[in-house]
mmCIF file of C-alpha atoms and ligand atoms in Angstrom:
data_model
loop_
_atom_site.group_PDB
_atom_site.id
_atom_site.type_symbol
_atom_site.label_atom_id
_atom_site.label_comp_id
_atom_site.label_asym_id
_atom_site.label_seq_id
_atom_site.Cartn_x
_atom_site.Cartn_y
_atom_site.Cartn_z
ATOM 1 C CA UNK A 1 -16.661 20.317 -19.294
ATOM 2 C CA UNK A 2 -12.944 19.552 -18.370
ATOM 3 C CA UNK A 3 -13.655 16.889 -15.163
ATOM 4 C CA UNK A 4 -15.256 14.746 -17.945
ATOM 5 C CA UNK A 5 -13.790 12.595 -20.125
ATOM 6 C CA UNK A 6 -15.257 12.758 -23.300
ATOM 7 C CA UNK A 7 -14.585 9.967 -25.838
ATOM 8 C CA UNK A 8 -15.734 9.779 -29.491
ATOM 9 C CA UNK A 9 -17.543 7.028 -30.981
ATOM 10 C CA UNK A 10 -17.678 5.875 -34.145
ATOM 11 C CA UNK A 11 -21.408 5.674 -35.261
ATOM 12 C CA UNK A 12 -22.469 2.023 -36.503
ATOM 13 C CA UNK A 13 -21.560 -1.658 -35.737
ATOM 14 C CA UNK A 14 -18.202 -0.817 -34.410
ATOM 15 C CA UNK A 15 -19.233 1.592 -32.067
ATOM 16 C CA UNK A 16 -21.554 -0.104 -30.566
ATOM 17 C CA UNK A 17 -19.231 -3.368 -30.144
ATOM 18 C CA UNK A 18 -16.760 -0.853 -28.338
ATOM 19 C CA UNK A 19 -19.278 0.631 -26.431
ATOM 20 C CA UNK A 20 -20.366 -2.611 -25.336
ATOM 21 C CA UNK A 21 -16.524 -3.420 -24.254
ATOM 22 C CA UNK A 22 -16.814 0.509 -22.092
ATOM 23 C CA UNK A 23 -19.696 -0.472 -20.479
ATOM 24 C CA UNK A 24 -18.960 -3.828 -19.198
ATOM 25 C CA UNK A 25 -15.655 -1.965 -18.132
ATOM 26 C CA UNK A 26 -17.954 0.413 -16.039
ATOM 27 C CA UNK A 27 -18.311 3.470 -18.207
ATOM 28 C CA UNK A 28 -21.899 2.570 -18.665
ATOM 29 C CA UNK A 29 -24.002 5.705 -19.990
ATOM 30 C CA UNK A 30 -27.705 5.092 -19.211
ATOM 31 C CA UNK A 31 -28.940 7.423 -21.625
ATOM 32 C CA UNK A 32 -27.597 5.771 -24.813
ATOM 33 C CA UNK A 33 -30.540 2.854 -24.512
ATOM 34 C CA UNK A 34 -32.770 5.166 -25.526
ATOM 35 C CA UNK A 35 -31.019 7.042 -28.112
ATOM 36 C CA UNK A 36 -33.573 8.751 -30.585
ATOM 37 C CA UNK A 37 -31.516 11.177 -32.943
ATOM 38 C CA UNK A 38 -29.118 12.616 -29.732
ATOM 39 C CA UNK A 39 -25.742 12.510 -30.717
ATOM 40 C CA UNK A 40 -24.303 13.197 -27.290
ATOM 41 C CA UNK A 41 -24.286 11.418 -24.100
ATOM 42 C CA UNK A 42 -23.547 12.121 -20.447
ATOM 43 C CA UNK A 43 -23.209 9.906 -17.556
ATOM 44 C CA UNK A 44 -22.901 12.570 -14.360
ATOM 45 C CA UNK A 45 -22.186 10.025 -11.863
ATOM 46 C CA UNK A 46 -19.214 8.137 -13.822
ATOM 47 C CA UNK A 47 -18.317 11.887 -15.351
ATOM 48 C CA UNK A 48 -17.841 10.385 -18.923
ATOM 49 C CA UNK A 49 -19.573 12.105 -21.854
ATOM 50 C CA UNK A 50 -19.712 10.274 -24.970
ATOM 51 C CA UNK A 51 -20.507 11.662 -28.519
ATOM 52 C CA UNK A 52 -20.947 9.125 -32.095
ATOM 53 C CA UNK A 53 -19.091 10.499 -35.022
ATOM 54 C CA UNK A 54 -18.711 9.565 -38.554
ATOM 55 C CA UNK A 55 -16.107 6.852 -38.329
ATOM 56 C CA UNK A 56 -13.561 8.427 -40.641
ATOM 57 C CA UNK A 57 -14.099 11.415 -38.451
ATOM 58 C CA UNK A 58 -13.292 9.687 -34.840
ATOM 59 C CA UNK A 59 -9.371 10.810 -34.883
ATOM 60 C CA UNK A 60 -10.045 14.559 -35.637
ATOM 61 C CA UNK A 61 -11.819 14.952 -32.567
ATOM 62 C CA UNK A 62 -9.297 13.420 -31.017
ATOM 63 C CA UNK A 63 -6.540 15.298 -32.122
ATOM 64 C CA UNK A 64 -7.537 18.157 -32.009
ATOM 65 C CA UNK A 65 -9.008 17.557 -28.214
ATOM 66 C CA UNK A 66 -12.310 17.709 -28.230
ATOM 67 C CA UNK A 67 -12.370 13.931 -27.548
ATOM 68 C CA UNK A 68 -10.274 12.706 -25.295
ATOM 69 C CA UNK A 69 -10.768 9.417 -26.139
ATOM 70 C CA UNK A 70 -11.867 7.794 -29.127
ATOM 71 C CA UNK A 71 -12.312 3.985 -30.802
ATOM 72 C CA UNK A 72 -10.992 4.340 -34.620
ATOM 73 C CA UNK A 73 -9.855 1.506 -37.128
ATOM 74 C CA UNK A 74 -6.259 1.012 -37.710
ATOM 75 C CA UNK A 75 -7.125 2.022 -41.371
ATOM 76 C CA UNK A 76 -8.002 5.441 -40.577
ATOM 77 C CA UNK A 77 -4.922 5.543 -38.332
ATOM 78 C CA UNK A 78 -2.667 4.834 -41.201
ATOM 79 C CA UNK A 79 -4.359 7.084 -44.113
ATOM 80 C CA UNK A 80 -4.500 10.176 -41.970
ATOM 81 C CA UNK A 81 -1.318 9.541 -39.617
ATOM 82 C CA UNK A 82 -3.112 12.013 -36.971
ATOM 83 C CA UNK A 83 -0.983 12.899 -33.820
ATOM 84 C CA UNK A 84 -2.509 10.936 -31.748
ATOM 85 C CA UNK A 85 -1.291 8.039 -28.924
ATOM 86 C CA UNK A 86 -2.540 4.753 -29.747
ATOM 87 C CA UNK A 87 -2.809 3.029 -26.466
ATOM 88 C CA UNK A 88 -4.611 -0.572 -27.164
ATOM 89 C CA UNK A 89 -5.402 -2.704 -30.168
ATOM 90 C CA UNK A 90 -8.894 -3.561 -29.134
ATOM 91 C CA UNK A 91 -9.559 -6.790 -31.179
ATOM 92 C CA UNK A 92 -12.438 -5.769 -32.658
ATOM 93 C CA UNK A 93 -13.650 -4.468 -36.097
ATOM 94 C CA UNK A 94 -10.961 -7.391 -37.427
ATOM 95 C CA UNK A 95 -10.417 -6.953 -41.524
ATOM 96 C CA UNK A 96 -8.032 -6.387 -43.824
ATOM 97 C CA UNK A 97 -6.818 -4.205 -46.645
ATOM 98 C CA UNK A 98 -6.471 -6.095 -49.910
ATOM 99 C CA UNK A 99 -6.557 -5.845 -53.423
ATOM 100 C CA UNK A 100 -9.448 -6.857 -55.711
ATOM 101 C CA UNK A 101 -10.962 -6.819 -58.597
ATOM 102 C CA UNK A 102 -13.072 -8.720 -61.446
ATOM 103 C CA UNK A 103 -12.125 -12.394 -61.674
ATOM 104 C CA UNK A 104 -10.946 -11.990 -65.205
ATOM 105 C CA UNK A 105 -9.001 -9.143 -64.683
ATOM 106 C CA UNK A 106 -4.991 -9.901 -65.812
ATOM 107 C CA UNK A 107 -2.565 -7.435 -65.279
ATOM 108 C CA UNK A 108 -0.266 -6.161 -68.043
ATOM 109 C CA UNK A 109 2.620 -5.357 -65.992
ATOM 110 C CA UNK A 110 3.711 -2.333 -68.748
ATOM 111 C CA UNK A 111 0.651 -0.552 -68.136
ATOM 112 C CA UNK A 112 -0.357 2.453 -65.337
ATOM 113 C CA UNK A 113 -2.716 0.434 -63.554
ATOM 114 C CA UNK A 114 -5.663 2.419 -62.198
ATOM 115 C CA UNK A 115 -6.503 1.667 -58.382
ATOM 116 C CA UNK A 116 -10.045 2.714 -57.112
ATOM 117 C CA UNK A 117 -9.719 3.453 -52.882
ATOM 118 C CA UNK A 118 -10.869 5.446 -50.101
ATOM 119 C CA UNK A 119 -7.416 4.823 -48.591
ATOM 120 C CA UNK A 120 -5.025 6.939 -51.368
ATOM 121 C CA UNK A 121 -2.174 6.875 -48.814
ATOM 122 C CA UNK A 122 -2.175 3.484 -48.204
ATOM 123 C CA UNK A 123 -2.872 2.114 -51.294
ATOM 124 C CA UNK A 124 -0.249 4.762 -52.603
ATOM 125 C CA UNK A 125 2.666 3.080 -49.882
ATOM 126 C CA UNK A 126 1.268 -0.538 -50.976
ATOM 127 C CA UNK A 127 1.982 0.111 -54.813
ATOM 128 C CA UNK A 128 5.599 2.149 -54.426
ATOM 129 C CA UNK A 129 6.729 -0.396 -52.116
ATOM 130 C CA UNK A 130 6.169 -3.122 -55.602
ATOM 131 C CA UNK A 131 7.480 0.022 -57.858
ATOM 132 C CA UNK A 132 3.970 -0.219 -59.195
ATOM 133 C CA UNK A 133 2.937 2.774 -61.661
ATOM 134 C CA UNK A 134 -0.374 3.661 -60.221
ATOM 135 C CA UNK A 135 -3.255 6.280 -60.795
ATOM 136 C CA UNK A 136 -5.332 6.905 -58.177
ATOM 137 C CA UNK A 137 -8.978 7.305 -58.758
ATOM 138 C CA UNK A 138 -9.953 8.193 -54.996
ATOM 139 C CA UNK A 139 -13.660 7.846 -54.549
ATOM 140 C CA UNK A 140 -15.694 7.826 -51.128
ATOM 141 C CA UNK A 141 -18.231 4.583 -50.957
ATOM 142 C CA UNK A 142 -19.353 1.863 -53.009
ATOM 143 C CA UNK A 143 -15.956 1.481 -53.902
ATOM 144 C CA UNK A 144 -16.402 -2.319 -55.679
ATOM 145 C CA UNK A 145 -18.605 -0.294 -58.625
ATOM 146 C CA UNK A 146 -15.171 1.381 -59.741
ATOM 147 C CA UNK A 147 -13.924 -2.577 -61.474
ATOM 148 C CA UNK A 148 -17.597 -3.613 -62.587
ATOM 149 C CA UNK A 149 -18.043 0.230 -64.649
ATOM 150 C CA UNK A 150 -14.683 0.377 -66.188
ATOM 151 C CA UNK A 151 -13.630 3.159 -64.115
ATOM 152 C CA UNK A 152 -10.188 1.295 -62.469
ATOM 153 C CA UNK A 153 -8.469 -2.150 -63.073
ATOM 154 C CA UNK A 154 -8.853 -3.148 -59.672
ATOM 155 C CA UNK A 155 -9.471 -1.345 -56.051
ATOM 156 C CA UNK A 156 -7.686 -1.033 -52.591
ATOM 157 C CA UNK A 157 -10.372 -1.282 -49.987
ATOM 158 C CA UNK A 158 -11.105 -3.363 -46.686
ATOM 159 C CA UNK A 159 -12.246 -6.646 -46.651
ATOM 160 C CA UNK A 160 -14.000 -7.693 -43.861
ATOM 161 C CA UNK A 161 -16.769 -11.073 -44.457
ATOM 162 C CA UNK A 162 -16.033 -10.836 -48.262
ATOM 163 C CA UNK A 163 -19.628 -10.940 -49.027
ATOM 164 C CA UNK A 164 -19.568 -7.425 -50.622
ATOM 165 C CA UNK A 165 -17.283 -8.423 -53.441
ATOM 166 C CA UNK A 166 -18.990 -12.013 -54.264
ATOM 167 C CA UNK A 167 -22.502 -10.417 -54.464
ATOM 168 C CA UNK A 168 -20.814 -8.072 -56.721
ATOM 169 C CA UNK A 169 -18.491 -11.171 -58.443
ATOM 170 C CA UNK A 170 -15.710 -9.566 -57.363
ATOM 171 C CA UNK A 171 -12.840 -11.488 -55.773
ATOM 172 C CA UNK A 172 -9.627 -11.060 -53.469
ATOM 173 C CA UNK A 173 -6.282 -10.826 -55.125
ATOM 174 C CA UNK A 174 -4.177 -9.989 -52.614
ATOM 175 C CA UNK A 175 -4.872 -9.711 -48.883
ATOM 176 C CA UNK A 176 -1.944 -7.229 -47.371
ATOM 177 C CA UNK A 177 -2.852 -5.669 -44.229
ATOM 178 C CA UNK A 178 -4.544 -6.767 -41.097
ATOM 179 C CA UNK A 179 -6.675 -4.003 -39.585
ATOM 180 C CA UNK A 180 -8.345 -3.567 -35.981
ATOM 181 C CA UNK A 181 -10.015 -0.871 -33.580
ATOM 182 C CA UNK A 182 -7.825 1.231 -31.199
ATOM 183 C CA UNK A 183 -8.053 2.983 -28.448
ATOM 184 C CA UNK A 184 -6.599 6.602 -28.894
ATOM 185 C CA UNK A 185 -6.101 9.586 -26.959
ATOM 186 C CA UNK A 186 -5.609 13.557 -27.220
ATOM 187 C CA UNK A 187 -2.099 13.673 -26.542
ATOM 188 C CA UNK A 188 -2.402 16.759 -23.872
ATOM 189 C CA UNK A 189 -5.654 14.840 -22.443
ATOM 190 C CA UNK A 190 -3.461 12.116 -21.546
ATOM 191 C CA UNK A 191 -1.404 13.924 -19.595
ATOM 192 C CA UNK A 192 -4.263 15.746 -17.676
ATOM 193 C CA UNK A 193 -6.215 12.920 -17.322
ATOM 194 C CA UNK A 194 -3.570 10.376 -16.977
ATOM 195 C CA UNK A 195 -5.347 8.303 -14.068
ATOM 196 C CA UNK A 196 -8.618 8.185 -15.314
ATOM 197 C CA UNK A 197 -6.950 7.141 -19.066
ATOM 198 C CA UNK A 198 -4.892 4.614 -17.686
ATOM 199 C CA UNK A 199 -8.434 3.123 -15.499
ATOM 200 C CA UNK A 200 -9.893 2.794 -18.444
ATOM 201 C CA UNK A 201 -7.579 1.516 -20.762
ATOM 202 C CA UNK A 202 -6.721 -0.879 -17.846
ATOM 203 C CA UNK A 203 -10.846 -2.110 -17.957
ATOM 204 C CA UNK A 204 -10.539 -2.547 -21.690
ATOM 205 C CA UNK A 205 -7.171 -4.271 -21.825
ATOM 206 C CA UNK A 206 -8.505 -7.819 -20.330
ATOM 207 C CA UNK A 207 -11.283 -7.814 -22.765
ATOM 208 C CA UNK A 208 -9.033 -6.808 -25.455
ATOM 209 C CA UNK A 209 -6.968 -9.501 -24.707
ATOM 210 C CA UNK A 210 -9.538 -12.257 -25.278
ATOM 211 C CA UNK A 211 -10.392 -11.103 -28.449
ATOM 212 C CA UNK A 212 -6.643 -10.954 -29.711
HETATM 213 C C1 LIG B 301 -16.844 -1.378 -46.282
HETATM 214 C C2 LIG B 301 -15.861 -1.655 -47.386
HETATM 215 C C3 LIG B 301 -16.561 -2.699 -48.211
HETATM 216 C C4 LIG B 301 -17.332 -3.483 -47.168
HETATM 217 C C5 LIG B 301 -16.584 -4.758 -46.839
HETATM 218 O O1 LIG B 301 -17.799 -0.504 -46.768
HETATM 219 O O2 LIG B 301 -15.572 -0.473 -48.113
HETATM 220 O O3 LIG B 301 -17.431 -2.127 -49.141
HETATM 221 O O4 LIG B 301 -17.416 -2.664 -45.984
HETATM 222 O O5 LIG B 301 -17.288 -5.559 -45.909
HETATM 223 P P1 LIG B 301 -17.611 -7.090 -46.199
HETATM 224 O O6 LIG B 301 -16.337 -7.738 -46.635
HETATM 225 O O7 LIG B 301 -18.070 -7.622 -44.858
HETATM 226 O O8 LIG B 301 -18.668 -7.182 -47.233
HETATM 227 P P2 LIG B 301 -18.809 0.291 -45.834
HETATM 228 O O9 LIG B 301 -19.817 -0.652 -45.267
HETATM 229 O O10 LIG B 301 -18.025 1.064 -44.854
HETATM 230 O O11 LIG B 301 -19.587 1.236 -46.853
HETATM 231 P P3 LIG B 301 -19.101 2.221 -48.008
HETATM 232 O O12 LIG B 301 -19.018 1.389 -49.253
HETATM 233 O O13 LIG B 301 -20.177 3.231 -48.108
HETATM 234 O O14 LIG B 301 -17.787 2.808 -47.627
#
């Protein structure tokens, strides 16, 4: 198990973009073409094992070593501060954190406002930074229903092509945090491993670059 570097994935459209950047750095993985419902992947010849995770789920592994490696959005870095080295903003998965909520909302500044998110630590740091009185209704998907049902005044959630909150008439009131995928690592891994870490965050750093 050890002589391989294992590196968690996060399942869906990022993880495949960040595969994509792996393989053309040569940690292709033959097997994953043909995926079917396998969840873990070996390449014997390159010794890299790779493994696709719920995205929110990416720096666990890591941390607690069972990944060496993994590709995770800035977002979840910041909500779950896991100890974990962050070794290259990858440029991709590009969005941001922002505020938003029904058009007609207006604020009455006297009032707790109530803040739907997925993100309660960051929206919580957003808010105390303004000396905002906040109550955090912290729900797990489908965040934009929270507005439209009456359930918070606005929500804290990531904003990517916008068209989730104008199919749901929702709009943007404040844009406050630009988010991307990293690279991590396990930080005993990277000692271990150093030289096959640093290879591959070398192949992924001049393709990171052009996306920056
Ligand atoms: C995220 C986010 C928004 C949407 C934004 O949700 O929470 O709902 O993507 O993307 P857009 O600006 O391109 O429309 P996700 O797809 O992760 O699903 P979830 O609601 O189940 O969390």
């Amino acid at each position: 198990m050890s002589d391989y570097l294992n590196i968690a994935l996060p399942k869906g459209r990022l993880g495949e973009k960040a595969y994509a950047l792996l393989k053309n750095a040569g940690y292709d993985c033959p097997a994953m073409d043909n995926p079917g419902r396998k969840l873990i992947f070996e390449n014997p010849e390159k010794k890299v094992r790779y493994f696709w995770v719920k995205p929110s789920d990416v720096a666990i592994y890591v941390e607690r070593g069972a990944a060496d490696l993994g590709i995770v959005g800035k977002d979840i870095l910041l909500e779950y501060q896991p100890q974990v080295y962050e070794l290259l903003d990858l440029g991709i998965g590009k969005c941001h954190m922002a505020v938003a909520g029904k058009r007609d909302f207006r604020e009455s500044v006297g009032k707790t406002l109530k803040v739907a998110t997925k993100f309660p630590n960051i929206a919580r740091t957003y808010y105390n930074a303004k000396c905002r009185d906040i109550d955090i209704i912290h729900l797990n998907g489908s965040i934009e229903l929270a507005p439209i049902l009456g359930l918070s005044h606005v929500i804290v959630d990531i904003v990517e092509t916008g068209s989730t909150l104008k199919e749901n008439d929702l709009c943007v009131f404040e844009k406050f945090l630009p988010i991307s995928a990293r690279l991590i690592a396990n930080t005993a891994g990277f000692q271990f491993k150093n030289d096959r870490i640093q290879a591959i965050t070398q192949g992924l750093r001049a393709q990171a670059e052009g996306n920056l």
